[in-house]
Amino acid sequence: MSESLIDVAAPEHAAPQPDEQFDQRRRPSIWSALRRGKGLAGVLLVGAVVALGLLAPLLAPHSPTEQIPGANLVGPSGAHWLGTDEVNRDLLSRTLFGIRTDLVVVFLAVPIGAAIGILVGLVSSWWTFTDVVAQRVFDLVLAFPTLILAIALTAFVGPGLRTVFFVILAVELPVFGRLTRTSVRTVREMPYVEAAHVVGAGSWWQLRRHVLPNSMEPLLVQLAVSMSVAVFIEGAMSFLGLGVRPPAPSLGSLIRDGVRNMYDAPYFAVGPLALVVALVLGLLLVSQALAEARRA
Amino acid sequence: MPDLEVSVSTPVLEVRDLAISFSHPRPAVRSVSVTVDQGEVVALVGESGSGKSMTARAVIGLLPDGAVATGSVRLRGEEVLGLPEAELVKVRGRRVAMVFQEPQTALNPVRTIGWQIGEALRAHGGSRGRAARERAVELLRQVEIPDPEERLGFYPHQLSGGQKQRVVLALALANEPELLLADEPTTALDVTVQAEILALLRRIRDRTGTSILIITHNMGVVAHLADRVVVLRQGEVVEEAETRELFAAPRHAYTRQLLAAVPRLPGPGELVQALPAEPAPDAVPALEYDDVRVHYGSRMRGRVLPAVDGVTLRLERGEVLGLVGESGSGKTTLGRLAAGLVPLAGGRVRVGGEDLAAARGRRRVDLRRRLAFVHQDPEASLDPRFSIGEAIREPLDVHGVGSRQSREQRVLELLDAVRLPASFAGRRPRELSGGQRQRVALARALTLEPQLLIADEPTSALDVSVQAEVLELFADLQRRLGFACVFISHDLAVVNKVADQVAVLRAGKVVESGSAARVFGEPAHDYTRRLLDAVPVPDPTVRDATGPALHPHVAAS
Amino acid sequence: MGAYLLRRLPSALVVLAVASFAIFAMVRLVPGDPVATLAGPDASPEARAEIAAELGLDQPLVTQYVTWLGQLAHLDLGTSYRIGGQVSDLVADGAVNTIVLTIAALLLAVAVALVSSVLAVVLDKRWVNAALSFGNTLAIALPTFVTGLVLILLFAVVFPVLPAGGTPPDGFIARPDIAAQYLLLPAVCLALGAGAALTRFLTEALRTEMRQPYVTTARALGISRRRIVLTQALRNALPSTITVLGIQFGTLLGGAVLVEAIFTWPGLGGLIEEAISGRDYPLVQVLLLLSVAVFVAVQLLTDVVHAWLDPRVRIGGAA
């Protein structure tokens, strides 16, 4: 037992002692969650769909709007892997180009909505007055179910990809605004932010150096969730005829066409359905992996 | 174990060569053997990482997932280690029961006290209906809760912290266990409440003959309650002895170090320290509270309660003012007020003669440069994303002081000042122990050479030996750098160690203030005396002299 | 308790008032003129003016709004421009179908969530958790229009055992067995997402509760895990679950629009689509306002239930 005397004398310089129930291993960045298991599966799914969309001009055998003589509603075959639609267009080509519409929505509309929402949440939550106003506005927007909001907005600006874009902005802005506010409220009460405040750091300093970086993780998880919701919104709106205008394809509008021809060509919608599921599932898996890594 | 007393009857508890390990390398418990006889109170003492809580949890079969325990745990000779869950359920509560540290969360918030006691009785096929109710009342009476019939319908949030701990105790006693495990049962309580609970535990042992294994880090609690002490360190038994013997002649160096690290209050007859030299009376004080008031609760909801109610205090330059009091006394609010973290409802706070609340723009920034704040919680006082160097440098960055190189130089100086190696600058807070983190927080606070430092319970989350070192470091830095300090603590002995002046607070008012030596040596106010008396003295002879210290009437509070 | 409701009521009313004005103003700003649509392309200016006057469209916006509020207060919802008939009748007809569908889906979702999450937490077996998590992720990941199609393809086209769409011909009361057949597919389709989200939340909430100190206290008293989950953890997890249920209700309302379209279920979803494409102002206003009102009411209800379930809110602290 004599060796124990040595570190009694200088316990603080010795390696940190793990507490009884406390594991002090250094927590890896939450990004590493995307390199294994669920996260990896999600990244691969999303990556595959994105690659198909980006490479559509190279992969597609036909133009998405080209009408092929004599190929009316044919089933899957060697010439047309996914078959053709009622106006003789190659479904594989339409599906590949249709992915691009969803990519715009997922990787452009959602991040823009998120960025604006974060900014509004960040700035408004610092003062009581703006905070109350912003919260009430968010309440108001969120009081409309997404699809009803989408229908109402369509009445305002007419159907089209632009409308889908607006709906996603309108839905995501309050979601991110609110989440940011919650994070800001939590983080700004943290002793390390108070310590900076006491020595004279201004609001902007506190927000930029402490609050925003420490709020990033929940926002990141929400971003992945919102992206999967965006695929859903695009699909649902196009399905209801509120999304992209024909002849431009999107995954949702292809599914709508598939329903119309369900009894004549039951396999019509299989391709777009699979892609929608892959995209939503992939993004969801990414969000779950990130959320679990955060909690660990 | 030849030094163990051989008793004729089988011991209530016999733990032999217990070892507990997790997936990560160091075992939580390496080799622990403890015996508890009928009606005996045994204390397991140790700092964090000693394995004391894990040992208790192994006895009741509640080890966390992934823990593997080997060795033997016998209750009246029957092995319980490794029993299947279905068998353990019969042992828990019936033969061994446990009381936990945090009474605020140990009770189900949405069930009444009566329901929870009833549930404990039902678990072992005990009485139901009317009989259960009578038994519940009897149990509440046993733990000295007033109006037990009425209290049965109460929810936990309607009770005070001390009363909650009594209810937890009543639950544990519901099925008349032979052995009661008490894991830091008074650590989360105020000193006066702690004294009551300790007295109650002794009376329960005397009345029912229940054996008690108490887990604690507090040598005062040990001296007050235990018959025998087992000192643990890093999962091993370091020393075991009768309480008196251990305090009188500790054999092991670690025990001696542990005892030496405990801050003590001067005894009633002890000499009052010499007073520090009085500063020139016309000098501008470092901090002045002038009839300050703070309210909490919102005016819109119509419930405004004073948190600080007309406090006037003065702190001279280079002095340390200790603020002491129990929870809800307003001591923390006063500290936060000096740091400008709480809005003032009335009065004035002047830092170095200037009104902090009235200062604007550049003046405010300049004024803030003279301030620094050290928070209680070492877990949260450093931004997890900042390296230690960045954290210490932050105040310099905020005010744009010096060049990049001079800032780095300053970081190294400060690390050295708080006796941490320069290599720590690149580490993250997660890699540091609690004591190390508090040193970093102290270094960061000193970066801009403040004139006033506010330290809110800076050592209360630390182990005694670490606390002793941090306190010594603090006192040394304070002497060298000469900053004034508001030192907030619930621990009177800690304040006694560092403070020149002391203010005793109660319900937002100053009860008594003056030099530390005078207030602690010759308290003028009755409340101060009660506070001082309630602190368990780390000396078993004091307990035997005063007998069961507290009067039952205090329990009614 | 009454005081609590009283405190929450003003903010709910404010949301409702602002929403009503927003809806009213937005509908009027929509491009597309209902007068032109109603009168036809060849109508004379006099005929147009007459129609406008009849509809009150020649009045200032604020006057129109006040008049509309007054009519709403008397439950006089006006006449539909395009579809024809009283708005109140149209709404009432659609509402019955939508309510039946939504409530059926809600009950289904709650039942699934309660059973599967309690089972998962009580058993606490690795494979149960894995299976549940897999099924859950899948149910959340499958958009309603996908599951709807798959369900129709499977149970109405490939194995024609259930009707592919429509409402029961004899109503919901006369032949409950037939009604159940018609209701099954759309209700399952609508319930799937909400049920999965609810299960996920409740399971996580129960697990969190099981890590709380009071559960350790209960376990140390020898109370079995099953009993702790059922009588203590569930009771503690309930308030927050109710709140989530309220939010999911909004999702259900939105999802109903889609499900009604997939299963040709004549409810409010179809009505609102029709009304908007036909610029039928009175109908659009009422439907949008109705959806907001229902949502606000549900939020209020969940808040109140939440408070009532939590004694810390119900009975203020005495200590």
PDB file of C-alpha atoms in Angstrom, chain C residues 14-225:
ATOM      1  CA  VAL C  14     -54.880  36.004 -29.966  1.00  0.00           C
ATOM      2  CA  VAL C  15     -53.519  33.291 -32.257  1.00  0.00           C
ATOM      3  CA  LEU C  16     -57.040  32.601 -33.458  1.00  0.00           C
ATOM      4  CA  ALA C  17     -57.831  36.284 -34.049  1.00  0.00           C
ATOM      5  CA  VAL C  18     -54.600  36.968 -35.942  1.00  0.00           C
ATOM      6  CA  ALA C  19     -55.034  33.772 -37.933  1.00  0.00           C
ATOM      7  CA  SER C  20     -58.599  34.696 -38.874  1.00  0.00           C
ATOM      8  CA  PHE C  21     -57.484  38.072 -40.184  1.00  0.00           C
ATOM      9  CA  ALA C  22     -54.510  36.584 -41.994  1.00  0.00           C
ATOM     10  CA  ILE C  23     -56.755  34.028 -43.678  1.00  0.00           C
ATOM     11  CA  PHE C  24     -59.313  36.650 -44.557  1.00  0.00           C
ATOM     12  CA  ALA C  25     -56.754  39.031 -46.024  1.00  0.00           C
ATOM     13  CA  MET C  26     -54.795  36.307 -47.815  1.00  0.00           C
ATOM     14  CA  VAL C  27     -57.837  34.869 -49.546  1.00  0.00           C
ATOM     15  CA  ARG C  28     -58.719  38.331 -50.911  1.00  0.00           C
ATOM     16  CA  LEU C  29     -55.210  38.951 -52.190  1.00  0.00           C
ATOM     17  CA  VAL C  30     -55.173  35.762 -54.203  1.00  0.00           C
ATOM     18  CA  PRO C  31     -54.845  36.389 -57.934  1.00  0.00           C
ATOM     19  CA  GLY C  32     -57.976  35.284 -59.739  1.00  0.00           C
ATOM     20  CA  ASP C  33     -61.280  37.105 -59.541  1.00  0.00           C
ATOM     21  CA  PRO C  34     -64.320  35.180 -58.306  1.00  0.00           C
ATOM     22  CA  VAL C  35     -66.692  37.683 -59.882  1.00  0.00           C
ATOM     23  CA  ALA C  36     -65.208  37.003 -63.278  1.00  0.00           C
ATOM     24  CA  THR C  37     -65.335  33.298 -62.642  1.00  0.00           C
ATOM     25  CA  LEU C  38     -68.968  33.370 -61.545  1.00  0.00           C
ATOM     26  CA  ALA C  39     -70.282  35.823 -64.119  1.00  0.00           C
ATOM     27  CA  GLY C  40     -68.544  34.198 -67.042  1.00  0.00           C
ATOM     28  CA  PRO C  41     -66.474  35.905 -69.749  1.00  0.00           C
ATOM     29  CA  ASP C  42     -69.365  37.618 -71.541  1.00  0.00           C
ATOM     30  CA  ALA C  43     -71.055  39.332 -68.577  1.00  0.00           C
ATOM     31  CA  SER C  44     -71.853  43.052 -68.701  1.00  0.00           C
ATOM     32  CA  PRO C  45     -70.200  45.397 -66.175  1.00  0.00           C
ATOM     33  CA  GLU C  46     -73.608  45.846 -64.476  1.00  0.00           C
ATOM     34  CA  ALA C  47     -74.048  42.133 -64.000  1.00  0.00           C
ATOM     35  CA  ARG C  48     -70.526  41.932 -62.514  1.00  0.00           C
ATOM     36  CA  ALA C  49     -71.248  44.828 -60.138  1.00  0.00           C
ATOM     37  CA  GLU C  50     -74.440  43.140 -59.029  1.00  0.00           C
ATOM     38  CA  ILE C  51     -72.687  39.924 -58.241  1.00  0.00           C
ATOM     39  CA  ALA C  52     -69.932  41.795 -56.397  1.00  0.00           C
ATOM     40  CA  ALA C  53     -72.483  43.699 -54.315  1.00  0.00           C
ATOM     41  CA  GLU C  54     -74.342  40.511 -53.521  1.00  0.00           C
ATOM     42  CA  LEU C  55     -71.127  38.968 -52.227  1.00  0.00           C
ATOM     43  CA  GLY C  56     -70.122  42.131 -50.386  1.00  0.00           C
ATOM     44  CA  LEU C  57     -66.916  42.391 -52.382  1.00  0.00           C
ATOM     45  CA  ASP C  58     -67.480  46.107 -53.128  1.00  0.00           C
ATOM     46  CA  GLN C  59     -67.064  46.997 -49.439  1.00  0.00           C
ATOM     47  CA  PRO C  60     -63.677  47.934 -47.878  1.00  0.00           C
ATOM     48  CA  LEU C  61     -61.664  44.985 -46.619  1.00  0.00           C
ATOM     49  CA  VAL C  62     -62.087  45.804 -42.927  1.00  0.00           C
ATOM     50  CA  THR C  63     -65.853  46.149 -43.295  1.00  0.00           C
ATOM     51  CA  GLN C  64     -65.975  42.807 -45.028  1.00  0.00           C
ATOM     52  CA  TYR C  65     -63.931  41.288 -42.228  1.00  0.00           C
ATOM     53  CA  VAL C  66     -66.174  42.656 -39.486  1.00  0.00           C
ATOM     54  CA  THR C  67     -69.292  41.525 -41.331  1.00  0.00           C
ATOM     55  CA  TRP C  68     -67.773  38.088 -41.761  1.00  0.00           C
ATOM     56  CA  LEU C  69     -66.907  37.822 -38.057  1.00  0.00           C
ATOM     57  CA  GLY C  70     -70.475  38.824 -37.201  1.00  0.00           C
ATOM     58  CA  GLN C  71     -71.844  36.125 -39.451  1.00  0.00           C
ATOM     59  CA  LEU C  72     -69.451  33.565 -38.010  1.00  0.00           C
ATOM     60  CA  ALA C  73     -70.690  34.427 -34.530  1.00  0.00           C
ATOM     61  CA  HIS C  74     -74.212  33.532 -35.685  1.00  0.00           C
ATOM     62  CA  LEU C  75     -72.927  30.362 -37.331  1.00  0.00           C
ATOM     63  CA  ASP C  76     -74.049  31.840 -40.616  1.00  0.00           C
ATOM     64  CA  LEU C  77     -71.202  30.680 -42.811  1.00  0.00           C
ATOM     65  CA  GLY C  78     -72.549  32.075 -46.042  1.00  0.00           C
ATOM     66  CA  THR C  79     -73.176  30.526 -49.434  1.00  0.00           C
ATOM     67  CA  SER C  80     -70.631  28.786 -51.557  1.00  0.00           C
ATOM     68  CA  TYR C  81     -69.920  30.710 -54.809  1.00  0.00           C
ATOM     69  CA  ARG C  82     -69.001  27.786 -56.951  1.00  0.00           C
ATOM     70  CA  ILE C  83     -70.095  24.514 -55.464  1.00  0.00           C
ATOM     71  CA  GLY C  84     -73.370  25.992 -54.389  1.00  0.00           C
ATOM     72  CA  GLY C  85     -75.407  25.447 -51.264  1.00  0.00           C
ATOM     73  CA  GLN C  86     -74.806  26.566 -47.689  1.00  0.00           C
ATOM     74  CA  VAL C  87     -71.184  26.473 -46.582  1.00  0.00           C
ATOM     75  CA  SER C  88     -72.301  25.092 -43.258  1.00  0.00           C
ATOM     76  CA  ASP C  89     -73.930  22.073 -44.950  1.00  0.00           C
ATOM     77  CA  LEU C  90     -70.897  21.384 -47.101  1.00  0.00           C
ATOM     78  CA  VAL C  91     -68.585  21.631 -44.126  1.00  0.00           C
ATOM     79  CA  ALA C  92     -70.813  19.496 -41.928  1.00  0.00           C
ATOM     80  CA  ASP C  93     -70.981  16.712 -44.529  1.00  0.00           C
ATOM     81  CA  GLY C  94     -67.234  16.641 -45.047  1.00  0.00           C
ATOM     82  CA  ALA C  95     -66.472  17.076 -41.377  1.00  0.00           C
ATOM     83  CA  VAL C  96     -68.253  13.854 -40.366  1.00  0.00           C
ATOM     84  CA  ASN C  97     -66.100  11.797 -42.722  1.00  0.00           C
ATOM     85  CA  THR C  98     -62.897  13.553 -41.762  1.00  0.00           C
ATOM     86  CA  ILE C  99     -63.611  13.315 -38.026  1.00  0.00           C
ATOM     87  CA  VAL C 100     -64.393   9.592 -38.258  1.00  0.00           C
ATOM     88  CA  LEU C 101     -61.192   8.999 -40.199  1.00  0.00           C
ATOM     89  CA  THR C 102     -58.991  11.148 -37.956  1.00  0.00           C
ATOM     90  CA  ILE C 103     -60.357   9.799 -34.692  1.00  0.00           C
ATOM     91  CA  ALA C 104     -60.026   6.211 -35.909  1.00  0.00           C
ATOM     92  CA  ALA C 105     -56.414   6.894 -36.892  1.00  0.00           C
ATOM     93  CA  LEU C 106     -55.730   8.644 -33.592  1.00  0.00           C
ATOM     94  CA  LEU C 107     -57.088   5.757 -31.526  1.00  0.00           C
ATOM     95  CA  LEU C 108     -55.134   3.297 -33.609  1.00  0.00           C
ATOM     96  CA  ALA C 109     -51.930   5.301 -33.203  1.00  0.00           C
ATOM     97  CA  VAL C 110     -52.385   5.647 -29.439  1.00  0.00           C
ATOM     98  CA  ALA C 111     -53.166   1.941 -29.005  1.00  0.00           C
ATOM     99  CA  VAL C 112     -50.115   0.886 -31.025  1.00  0.00           C
ATOM    100  CA  ALA C 113     -47.861   3.343 -29.200  1.00  0.00           C
ATOM    101  CA  LEU C 114     -49.025   2.318 -25.724  1.00  0.00           C
ATOM    102  CA  VAL C 115     -48.780  -1.421 -26.309  1.00  0.00           C
ATOM    103  CA  SER C 116     -45.483  -1.501 -28.157  1.00  0.00           C
ATOM    104  CA  SER C 117     -43.567   0.997 -26.041  1.00  0.00           C
ATOM    105  CA  VAL C 118     -44.701  -0.474 -22.722  1.00  0.00           C
ATOM    106  CA  LEU C 119     -43.895  -3.945 -23.986  1.00  0.00           C
ATOM    107  CA  ALA C 120     -40.456  -2.872 -25.173  1.00  0.00           C
ATOM    108  CA  VAL C 121     -39.559  -1.188 -21.890  1.00  0.00           C
ATOM    109  CA  VAL C 122     -40.953  -3.946 -19.655  1.00  0.00           C
ATOM    110  CA  LEU C 123     -39.224  -6.726 -21.572  1.00  0.00           C
ATOM    111  CA  ASP C 124     -36.059  -4.685 -22.139  1.00  0.00           C
ATOM    112  CA  LYS C 125     -34.710  -7.298 -24.541  1.00  0.00           C
ATOM    113  CA  ARG C 126     -32.198  -6.449 -27.206  1.00  0.00           C
ATOM    114  CA  TRP C 127     -34.101  -8.125 -30.050  1.00  0.00           C
ATOM    115  CA  VAL C 128     -37.442  -6.533 -29.096  1.00  0.00           C
ATOM    116  CA  ASN C 129     -35.829  -3.107 -29.117  1.00  0.00           C
ATOM    117  CA  ALA C 130     -34.118  -3.767 -32.434  1.00  0.00           C
ATOM    118  CA  ALA C 131     -37.344  -4.999 -34.047  1.00  0.00           C
ATOM    119  CA  LEU C 132     -39.302  -2.067 -32.690  1.00  0.00           C
ATOM    120  CA  SER C 133     -36.724   0.454 -33.778  1.00  0.00           C
ATOM    121  CA  PHE C 134     -36.606  -1.080 -37.255  1.00  0.00           C
ATOM    122  CA  GLY C 135     -40.379  -1.085 -37.686  1.00  0.00           C
ATOM    123  CA  ASN C 136     -40.544   2.421 -36.342  1.00  0.00           C
ATOM    124  CA  THR C 137     -37.943   3.880 -38.649  1.00  0.00           C
ATOM    125  CA  LEU C 138     -39.644   2.215 -41.582  1.00  0.00           C
ATOM    126  CA  ALA C 139     -43.087   3.526 -40.607  1.00  0.00           C
ATOM    127  CA  ILE C 140     -41.742   7.060 -40.210  1.00  0.00           C
ATOM    128  CA  ALA C 141     -39.690   6.853 -43.398  1.00  0.00           C
ATOM    129  CA  LEU C 142     -42.575   5.723 -45.599  1.00  0.00           C
ATOM    130  CA  PRO C 143     -44.506   8.789 -46.755  1.00  0.00           C
ATOM    131  CA  THR C 144     -48.289   8.539 -46.522  1.00  0.00           C
ATOM    132  CA  PHE C 145     -48.742   8.484 -50.278  1.00  0.00           C
ATOM    133  CA  VAL C 146     -46.333   5.570 -50.491  1.00  0.00           C
ATOM    134  CA  THR C 147     -47.979   3.458 -47.787  1.00  0.00           C
ATOM    135  CA  GLY C 148     -51.397   4.350 -49.150  1.00  0.00           C
ATOM    136  CA  LEU C 149     -50.459   3.071 -52.595  1.00  0.00           C
ATOM    137  CA  VAL C 150     -48.799  -0.038 -51.249  1.00  0.00           C
ATOM    138  CA  LEU C 151     -51.840  -0.804 -49.091  1.00  0.00           C
ATOM    139  CA  ILE C 152     -54.204  -0.361 -52.027  1.00  0.00           C
ATOM    140  CA  LEU C 153     -51.999  -2.407 -54.325  1.00  0.00           C
ATOM    141  CA  LEU C 154     -51.732  -5.191 -51.767  1.00  0.00           C
ATOM    142  CA  PHE C 155     -55.222  -5.419 -50.299  1.00  0.00           C
ATOM    143  CA  ALA C 156     -57.417  -4.098 -53.085  1.00  0.00           C
ATOM    144  CA  VAL C 157     -55.607  -4.901 -56.339  1.00  0.00           C
ATOM    145  CA  VAL C 158     -53.396  -7.958 -55.767  1.00  0.00           C
ATOM    146  CA  PHE C 159     -55.549  -9.536 -53.017  1.00  0.00           C
ATOM    147  CA  PRO C 160     -58.930  -7.828 -53.406  1.00  0.00           C
ATOM    148  CA  VAL C 161     -60.202  -8.267 -49.838  1.00  0.00           C
ATOM    149  CA  LEU C 162     -60.877  -4.644 -48.918  1.00  0.00           C
ATOM    150  CA  PRO C 163     -62.391  -1.705 -50.818  1.00  0.00           C
ATOM    151  CA  ALA C 164     -59.785   0.491 -52.510  1.00  0.00           C
ATOM    152  CA  GLY C 165     -61.551   3.685 -51.539  1.00  0.00           C
ATOM    153  CA  GLY C 166     -64.770   5.536 -50.838  1.00  0.00           C
ATOM    154  CA  THR C 167     -66.954   5.688 -47.757  1.00  0.00           C
ATOM    155  CA  PRO C 168     -69.373   2.965 -46.656  1.00  0.00           C
ATOM    156  CA  PRO C 169     -72.549   3.289 -48.759  1.00  0.00           C
ATOM    157  CA  ASP C 170     -74.931   2.923 -45.777  1.00  0.00           C
ATOM    158  CA  GLY C 171     -73.115   5.346 -43.472  1.00  0.00           C
ATOM    159  CA  PHE C 172     -71.050   4.476 -40.420  1.00  0.00           C
ATOM    160  CA  ILE C 173     -73.842   3.439 -38.059  1.00  0.00           C
ATOM    161  CA  ALA C 174     -76.116   1.090 -40.035  1.00  0.00           C
ATOM    162  CA  ARG C 175     -73.524  -1.577 -40.849  1.00  0.00           C
ATOM    163  CA  PRO C 176     -70.524  -1.207 -38.553  1.00  0.00           C
ATOM    164  CA  ASP C 177     -68.824  -4.271 -40.079  1.00  0.00           C
ATOM    165  CA  ILE C 178     -68.941  -2.782 -43.578  1.00  0.00           C
ATOM    166  CA  ALA C 179     -67.930   0.599 -42.219  1.00  0.00           C
ATOM    167  CA  ALA C 180     -64.916  -0.974 -40.531  1.00  0.00           C
ATOM    168  CA  GLN C 181     -63.845  -2.538 -43.841  1.00  0.00           C
ATOM    169  CA  TYR C 182     -63.999   0.822 -45.593  1.00  0.00           C
ATOM    170  CA  LEU C 183     -62.266   2.572 -42.711  1.00  0.00           C
ATOM    171  CA  LEU C 184     -59.473   0.071 -42.178  1.00  0.00           C
ATOM    172  CA  LEU C 185     -57.051   0.933 -44.985  1.00  0.00           C
ATOM    173  CA  PRO C 186     -57.280   4.745 -44.822  1.00  0.00           C
ATOM    174  CA  ALA C 187     -57.124   4.737 -41.016  1.00  0.00           C
ATOM    175  CA  VAL C 188     -54.079   2.459 -40.949  1.00  0.00           C
ATOM    176  CA  CYS C 189     -52.427   4.575 -43.613  1.00  0.00           C
ATOM    177  CA  LEU C 190     -53.079   7.775 -41.690  1.00  0.00           C
ATOM    178  CA  ALA C 191     -52.171   6.274 -38.296  1.00  0.00           C
ATOM    179  CA  LEU C 192     -48.872   4.753 -39.361  1.00  0.00           C
ATOM    180  CA  GLY C 193     -46.684   7.863 -39.252  1.00  0.00           C
ATOM    181  CA  ALA C 194     -48.264   9.334 -36.145  1.00  0.00           C
ATOM    182  CA  GLY C 195     -48.278   5.964 -34.381  1.00  0.00           C
ATOM    183  CA  ALA C 196     -44.598   5.423 -35.121  1.00  0.00           C
ATOM    184  CA  ALA C 197     -43.642   8.918 -33.978  1.00  0.00           C
ATOM    185  CA  LEU C 198     -45.684   8.477 -30.815  1.00  0.00           C
ATOM    186  CA  THR C 199     -44.204   5.052 -30.098  1.00  0.00           C
ATOM    187  CA  ARG C 200     -40.726   6.425 -30.547  1.00  0.00           C
ATOM    188  CA  PHE C 201     -41.397   9.293 -28.203  1.00  0.00           C
ATOM    189  CA  LEU C 202     -43.134   7.225 -25.537  1.00  0.00           C
ATOM    190  CA  THR C 203     -40.470   4.517 -25.570  1.00  0.00           C
ATOM    191  CA  GLU C 204     -37.754   7.111 -25.171  1.00  0.00           C
ATOM    192  CA  ALA C 205     -39.741   8.905 -22.459  1.00  0.00           C
ATOM    193  CA  LEU C 206     -40.284   5.644 -20.559  1.00  0.00           C
ATOM    194  CA  ARG C 207     -36.602   4.780 -20.801  1.00  0.00           C
ATOM    195  CA  THR C 208     -35.713   8.220 -19.514  1.00  0.00           C
ATOM    196  CA  GLU C 209     -38.126   7.755 -16.622  1.00  0.00           C
ATOM    197  CA  MET C 210     -36.603   4.359 -15.855  1.00  0.00           C
ATOM    198  CA  ARG C 211     -33.268   6.114 -15.348  1.00  0.00           C
ATOM    199  CA  GLN C 212     -34.748   8.581 -12.855  1.00  0.00           C
ATOM    200  CA  PRO C 213     -33.727   8.359  -9.214  1.00  0.00           C
ATOM    201  CA  TYR C 214     -37.279   7.641  -8.050  1.00  0.00           C
ATOM    202  CA  VAL C 215     -37.211   4.445 -10.081  1.00  0.00           C
ATOM    203  CA  THR C 216     -34.023   3.430  -8.300  1.00  0.00           C
ATOM    204  CA  THR C 217     -35.816   4.118  -5.020  1.00  0.00           C
ATOM    205  CA  ALA C 218     -38.700   1.924  -6.117  1.00  0.00           C
ATOM    206  CA  ARG C 219     -36.375  -0.842  -7.262  1.00  0.00           C
ATOM    207  CA  ALA C 220     -34.506  -0.700  -3.965  1.00  0.00           C
ATOM    208  CA  LEU C 221     -37.857  -1.320  -2.264  1.00  0.00           C
ATOM    209  CA  GLY C 222     -38.254  -4.582  -4.166  1.00  0.00           C
ATOM    210  CA  ILE C 223     -40.988  -3.436  -6.553  1.00  0.00           C
ATOM    211  CA  SER C 224     -40.842  -5.376  -9.829  1.00  0.00           C
ATOM    212  CA  ARG C 225     -39.812  -3.722 -13.073  1.00  0.00           C
TER     213      ARG C 225
END
